PDB file of C-alpha atoms in Angstrom:
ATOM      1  CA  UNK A   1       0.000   0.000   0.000  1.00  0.00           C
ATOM      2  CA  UNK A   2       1.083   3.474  -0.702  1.00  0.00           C
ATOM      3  CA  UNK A   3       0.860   6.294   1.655  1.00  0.00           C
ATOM      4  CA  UNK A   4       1.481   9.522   0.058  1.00  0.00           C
ATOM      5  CA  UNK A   5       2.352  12.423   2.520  1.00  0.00           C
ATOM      6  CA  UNK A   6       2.357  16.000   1.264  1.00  0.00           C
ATOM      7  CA  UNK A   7       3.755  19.573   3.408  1.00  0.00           C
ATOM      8  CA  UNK A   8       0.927  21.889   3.702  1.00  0.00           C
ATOM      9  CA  UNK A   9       1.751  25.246   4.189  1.00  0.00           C
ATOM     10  CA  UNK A  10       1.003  26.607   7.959  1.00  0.00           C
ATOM     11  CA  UNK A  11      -2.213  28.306   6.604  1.00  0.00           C
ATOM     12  CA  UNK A  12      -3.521  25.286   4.970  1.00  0.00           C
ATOM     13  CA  UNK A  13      -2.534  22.806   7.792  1.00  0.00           C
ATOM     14  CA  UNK A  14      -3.743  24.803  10.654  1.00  0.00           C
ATOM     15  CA  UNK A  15      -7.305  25.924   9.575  1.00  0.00           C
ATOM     16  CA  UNK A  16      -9.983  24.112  10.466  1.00  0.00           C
ATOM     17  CA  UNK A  17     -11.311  21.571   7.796  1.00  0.00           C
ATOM     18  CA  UNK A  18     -15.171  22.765   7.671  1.00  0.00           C
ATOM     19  CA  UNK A  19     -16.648  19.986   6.489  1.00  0.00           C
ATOM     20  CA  UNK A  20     -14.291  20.215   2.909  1.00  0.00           C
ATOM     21  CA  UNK A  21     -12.220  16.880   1.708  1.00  0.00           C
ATOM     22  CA  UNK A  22      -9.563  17.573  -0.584  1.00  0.00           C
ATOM     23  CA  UNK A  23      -9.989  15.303  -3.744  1.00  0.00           C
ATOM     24  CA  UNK A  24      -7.153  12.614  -4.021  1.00  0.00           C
ATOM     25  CA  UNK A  25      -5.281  13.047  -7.752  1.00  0.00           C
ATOM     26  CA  UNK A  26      -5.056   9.602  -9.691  1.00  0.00           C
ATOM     27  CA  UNK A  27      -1.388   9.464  -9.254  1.00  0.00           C
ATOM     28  CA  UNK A  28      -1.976   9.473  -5.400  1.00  0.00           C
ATOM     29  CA  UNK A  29      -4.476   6.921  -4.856  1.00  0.00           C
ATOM     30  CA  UNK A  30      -3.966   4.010  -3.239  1.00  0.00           C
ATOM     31  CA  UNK A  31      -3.124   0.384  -4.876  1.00  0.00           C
ATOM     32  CA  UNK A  32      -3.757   0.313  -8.503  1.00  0.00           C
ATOM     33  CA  UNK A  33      -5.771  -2.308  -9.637  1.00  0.00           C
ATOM     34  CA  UNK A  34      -2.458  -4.153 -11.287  1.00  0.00           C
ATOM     35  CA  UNK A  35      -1.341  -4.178  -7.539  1.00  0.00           C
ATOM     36  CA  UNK A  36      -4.649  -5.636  -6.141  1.00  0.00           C
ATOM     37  CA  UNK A  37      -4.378  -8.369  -8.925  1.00  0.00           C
ATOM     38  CA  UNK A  38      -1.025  -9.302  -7.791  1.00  0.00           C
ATOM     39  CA  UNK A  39      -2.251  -9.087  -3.948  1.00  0.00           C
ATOM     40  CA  UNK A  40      -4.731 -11.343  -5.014  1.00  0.00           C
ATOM     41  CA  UNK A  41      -2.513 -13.843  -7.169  1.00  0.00           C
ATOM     42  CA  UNK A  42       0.116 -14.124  -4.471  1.00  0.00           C
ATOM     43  CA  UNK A  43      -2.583 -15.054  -1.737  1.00  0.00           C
ATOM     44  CA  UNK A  44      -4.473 -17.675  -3.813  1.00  0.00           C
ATOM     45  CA  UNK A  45      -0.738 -19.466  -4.645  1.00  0.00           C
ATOM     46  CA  UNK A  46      -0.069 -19.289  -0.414  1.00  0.00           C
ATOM     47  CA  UNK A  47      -3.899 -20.503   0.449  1.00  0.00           C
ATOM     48  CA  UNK A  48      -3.329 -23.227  -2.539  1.00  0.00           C
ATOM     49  CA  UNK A  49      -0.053 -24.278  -0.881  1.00  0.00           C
ATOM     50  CA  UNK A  50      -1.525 -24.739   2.794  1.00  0.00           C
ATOM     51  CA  UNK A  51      -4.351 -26.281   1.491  1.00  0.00           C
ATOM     52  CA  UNK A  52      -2.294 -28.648   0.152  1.00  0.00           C
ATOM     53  CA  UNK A  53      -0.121 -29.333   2.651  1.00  0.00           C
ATOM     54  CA  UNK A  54      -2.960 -29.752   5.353  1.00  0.00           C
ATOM     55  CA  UNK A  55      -5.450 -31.503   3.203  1.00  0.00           C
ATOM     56  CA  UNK A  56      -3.042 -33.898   1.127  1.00  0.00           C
ATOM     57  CA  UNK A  57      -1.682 -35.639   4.066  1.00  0.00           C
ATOM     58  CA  UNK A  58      -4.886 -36.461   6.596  1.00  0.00           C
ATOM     59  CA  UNK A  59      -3.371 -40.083   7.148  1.00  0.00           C
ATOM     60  CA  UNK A  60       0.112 -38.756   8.252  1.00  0.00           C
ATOM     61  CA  UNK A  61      -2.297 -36.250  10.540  1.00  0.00           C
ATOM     62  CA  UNK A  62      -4.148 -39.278  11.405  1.00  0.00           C
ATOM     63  CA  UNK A  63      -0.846 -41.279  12.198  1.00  0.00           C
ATOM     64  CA  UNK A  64       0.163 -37.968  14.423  1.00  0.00           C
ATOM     65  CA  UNK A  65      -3.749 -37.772  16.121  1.00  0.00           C
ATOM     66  CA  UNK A  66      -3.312 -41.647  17.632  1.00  0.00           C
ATOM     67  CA  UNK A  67       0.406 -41.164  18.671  1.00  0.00           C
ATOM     68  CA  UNK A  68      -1.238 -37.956  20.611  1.00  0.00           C
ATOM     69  CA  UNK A  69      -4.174 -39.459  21.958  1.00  0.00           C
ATOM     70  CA  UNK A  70      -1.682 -43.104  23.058  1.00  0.00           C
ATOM     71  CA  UNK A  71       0.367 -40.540  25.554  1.00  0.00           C
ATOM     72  CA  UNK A  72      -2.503 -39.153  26.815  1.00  0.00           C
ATOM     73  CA  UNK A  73      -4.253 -42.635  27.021  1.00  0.00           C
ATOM     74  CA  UNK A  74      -1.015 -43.732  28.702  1.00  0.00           C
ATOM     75  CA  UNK A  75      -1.171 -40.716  31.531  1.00  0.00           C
ATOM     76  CA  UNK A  76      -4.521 -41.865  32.034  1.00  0.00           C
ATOM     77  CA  UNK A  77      -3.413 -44.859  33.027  1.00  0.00           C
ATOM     78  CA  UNK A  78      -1.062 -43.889  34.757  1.00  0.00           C
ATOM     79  CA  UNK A  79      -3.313 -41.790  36.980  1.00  0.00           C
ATOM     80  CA  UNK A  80      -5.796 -44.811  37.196  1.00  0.00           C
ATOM     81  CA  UNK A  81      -2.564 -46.290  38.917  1.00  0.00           C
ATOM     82  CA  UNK A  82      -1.892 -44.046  41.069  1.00  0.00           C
ATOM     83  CA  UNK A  83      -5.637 -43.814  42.654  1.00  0.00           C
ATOM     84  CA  UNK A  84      -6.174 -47.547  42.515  1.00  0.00           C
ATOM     85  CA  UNK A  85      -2.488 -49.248  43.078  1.00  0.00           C
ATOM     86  CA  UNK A  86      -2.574 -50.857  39.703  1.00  0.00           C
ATOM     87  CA  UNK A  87      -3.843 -50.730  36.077  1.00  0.00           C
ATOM     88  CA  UNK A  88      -7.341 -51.802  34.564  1.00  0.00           C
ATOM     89  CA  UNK A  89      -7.291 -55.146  34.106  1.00  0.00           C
ATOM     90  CA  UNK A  90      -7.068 -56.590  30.106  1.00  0.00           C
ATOM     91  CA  UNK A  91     -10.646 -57.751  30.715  1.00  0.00           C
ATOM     92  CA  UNK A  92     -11.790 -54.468  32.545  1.00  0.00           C
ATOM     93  CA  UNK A  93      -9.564 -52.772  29.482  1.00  0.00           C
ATOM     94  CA  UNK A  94      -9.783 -48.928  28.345  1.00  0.00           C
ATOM     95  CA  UNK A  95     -13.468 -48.713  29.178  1.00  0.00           C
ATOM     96  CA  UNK A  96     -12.329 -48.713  33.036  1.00  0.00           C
ATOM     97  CA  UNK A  97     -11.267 -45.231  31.986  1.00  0.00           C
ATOM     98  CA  UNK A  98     -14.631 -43.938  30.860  1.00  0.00           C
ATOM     99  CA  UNK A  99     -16.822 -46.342  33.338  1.00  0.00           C
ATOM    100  CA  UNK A 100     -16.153 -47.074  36.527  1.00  0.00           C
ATOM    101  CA  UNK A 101     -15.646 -50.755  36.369  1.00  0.00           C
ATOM    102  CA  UNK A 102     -18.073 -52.998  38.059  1.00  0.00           C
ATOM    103  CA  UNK A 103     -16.053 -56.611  37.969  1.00  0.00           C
ATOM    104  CA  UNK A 104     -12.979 -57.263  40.421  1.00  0.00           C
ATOM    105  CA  UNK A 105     -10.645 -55.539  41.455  1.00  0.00           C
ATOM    106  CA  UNK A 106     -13.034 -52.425  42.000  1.00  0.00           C
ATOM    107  CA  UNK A 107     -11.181 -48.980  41.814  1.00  0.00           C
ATOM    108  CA  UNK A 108     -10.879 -48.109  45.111  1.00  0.00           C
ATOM    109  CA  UNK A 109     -11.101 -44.117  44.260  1.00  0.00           C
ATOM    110  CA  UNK A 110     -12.814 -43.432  40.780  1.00  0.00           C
ATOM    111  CA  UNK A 111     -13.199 -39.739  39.760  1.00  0.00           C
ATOM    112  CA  UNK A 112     -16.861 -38.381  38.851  1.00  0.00           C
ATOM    113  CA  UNK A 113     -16.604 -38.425  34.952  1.00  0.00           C
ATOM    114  CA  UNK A 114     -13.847 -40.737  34.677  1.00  0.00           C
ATOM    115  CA  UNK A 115     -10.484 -40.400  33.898  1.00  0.00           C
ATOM    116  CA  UNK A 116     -11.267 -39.810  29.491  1.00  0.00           C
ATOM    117  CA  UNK A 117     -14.627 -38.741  28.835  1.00  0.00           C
ATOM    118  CA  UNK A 118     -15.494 -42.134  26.405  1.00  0.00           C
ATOM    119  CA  UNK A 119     -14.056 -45.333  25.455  1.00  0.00           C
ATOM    120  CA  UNK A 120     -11.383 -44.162  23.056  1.00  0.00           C
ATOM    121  CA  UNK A 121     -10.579 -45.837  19.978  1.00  0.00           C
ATOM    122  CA  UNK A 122      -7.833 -44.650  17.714  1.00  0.00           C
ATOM    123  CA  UNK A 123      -8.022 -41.709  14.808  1.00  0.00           C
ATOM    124  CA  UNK A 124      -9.587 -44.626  11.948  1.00  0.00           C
ATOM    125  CA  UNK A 125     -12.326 -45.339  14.248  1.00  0.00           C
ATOM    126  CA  UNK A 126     -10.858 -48.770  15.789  1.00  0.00           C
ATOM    127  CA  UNK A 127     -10.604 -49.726  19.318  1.00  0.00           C
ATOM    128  CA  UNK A 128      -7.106 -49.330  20.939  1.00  0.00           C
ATOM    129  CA  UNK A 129      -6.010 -52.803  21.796  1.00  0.00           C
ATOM    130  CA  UNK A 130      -4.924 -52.952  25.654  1.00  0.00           C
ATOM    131  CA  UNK A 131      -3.342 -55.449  27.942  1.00  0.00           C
ATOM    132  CA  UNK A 132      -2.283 -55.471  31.443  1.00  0.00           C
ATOM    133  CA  UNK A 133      -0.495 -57.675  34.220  1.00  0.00           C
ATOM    134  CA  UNK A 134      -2.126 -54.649  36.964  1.00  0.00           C
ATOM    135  CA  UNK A 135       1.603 -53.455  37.280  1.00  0.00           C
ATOM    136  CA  UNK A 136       2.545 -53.097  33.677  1.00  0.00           C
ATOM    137  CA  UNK A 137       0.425 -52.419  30.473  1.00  0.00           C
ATOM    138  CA  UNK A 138       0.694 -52.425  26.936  1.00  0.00           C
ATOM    139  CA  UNK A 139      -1.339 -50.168  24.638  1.00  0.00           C
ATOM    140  CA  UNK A 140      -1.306 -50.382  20.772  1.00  0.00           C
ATOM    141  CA  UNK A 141      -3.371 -49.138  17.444  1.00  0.00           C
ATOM    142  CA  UNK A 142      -3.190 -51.411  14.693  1.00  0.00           C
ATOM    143  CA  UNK A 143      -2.890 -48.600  12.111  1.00  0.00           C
ATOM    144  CA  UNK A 144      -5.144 -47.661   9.120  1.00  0.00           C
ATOM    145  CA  UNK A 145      -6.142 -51.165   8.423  1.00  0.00           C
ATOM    146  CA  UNK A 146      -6.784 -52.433  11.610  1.00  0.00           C
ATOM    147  CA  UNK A 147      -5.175 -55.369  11.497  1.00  0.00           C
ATOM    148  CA  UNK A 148      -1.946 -56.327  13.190  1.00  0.00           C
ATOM    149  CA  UNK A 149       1.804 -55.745  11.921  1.00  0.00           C
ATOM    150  CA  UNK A 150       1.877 -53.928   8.482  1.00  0.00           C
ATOM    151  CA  UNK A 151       3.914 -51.158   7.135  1.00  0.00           C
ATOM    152  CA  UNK A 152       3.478 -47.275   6.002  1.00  0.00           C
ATOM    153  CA  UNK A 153       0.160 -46.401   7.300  1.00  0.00           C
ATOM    154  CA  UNK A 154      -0.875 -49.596   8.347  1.00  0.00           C
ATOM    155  CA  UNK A 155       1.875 -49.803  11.357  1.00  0.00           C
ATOM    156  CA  UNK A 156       1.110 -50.538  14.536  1.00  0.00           C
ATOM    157  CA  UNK A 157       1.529 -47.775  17.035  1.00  0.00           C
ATOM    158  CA  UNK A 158       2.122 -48.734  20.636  1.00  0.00           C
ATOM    159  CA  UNK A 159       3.133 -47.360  23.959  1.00  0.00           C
ATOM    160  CA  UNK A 160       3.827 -49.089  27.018  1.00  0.00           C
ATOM    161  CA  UNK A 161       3.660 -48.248  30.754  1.00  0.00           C
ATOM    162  CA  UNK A 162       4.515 -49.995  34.490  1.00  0.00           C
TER     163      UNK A 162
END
């Protein structure tokens, strides 16, 4: 943008305005419209390249959502421990985060609304798979396909605790 700024004599600059606008010459006005056009161009190309960047990769953003939600997950657990002396057990499994389990060993202190607010499952929609001896656990997504092992996108993701 250009800013023009001109020296009034003292007259001119001192005396009230009156309700008078001075009228702008073409060769003073703002952005030409060749400049707006280029604005324009150079906004569209840096919109087009986030776009891309954000929108072309939502596995690898998926991939990056479960390794986020597995270390949370994991200091869930880890707070579950520390209440209750050990971790859900494989059969009591993530859901003893959301619910306060109702088969042995009972949680001896169990939060109002849980420790996560509902049985998580991983950023594909599939569960997380969980196992625990009550003083270690394992935690693991089985990737985009769901199934174990693979490669790429299809990894497993784990985390471990105890």
């Amino acid at each position: 943008m250009r800013i023009v700024l001109k020296q009034f004599d003292d007259t001119v600059a001192s005396a009230p305005l009156k309700g008078k606008r001075r009228a702008i010459p073409d060769s003073e006005a703002g952005l030409t419209l060749l400049e707006m056009i280029v604005v324009l161009v150079i906004i569209a190309i840096v919109a087009g390249l986030v776009t891309m960047n954000v929108v072309g990769r939502p596995d690898q953003a998926r991939v990056t959502t479960t390794k986020t939600n597995l270390a949370s997950l994991s200091s869930a657990l880890k707070m579950y421990r520390l209440d209750n002396g050990q971790y859900p057990t494989t059969q009591q499994g993530l859901k003893a985060l959301a619910e306060k389990p109702v088969t042995p060993p009972l949680p001896a202190a169990w939060p109002d609304g849980g420790y996560v607010s509902e049985d998580p499952v991983d950023a594909w929609g599939n569960p997380y798979v969980y196992s625990s001896t009550g003083a270690s656990f394992e935690l693991k997504s089985l990737g985009k396909d769901g199934k174990p092992g693979g490669e790429g996108l299809d990894a497993d993701l784990d985390t471990k605790g105890g």
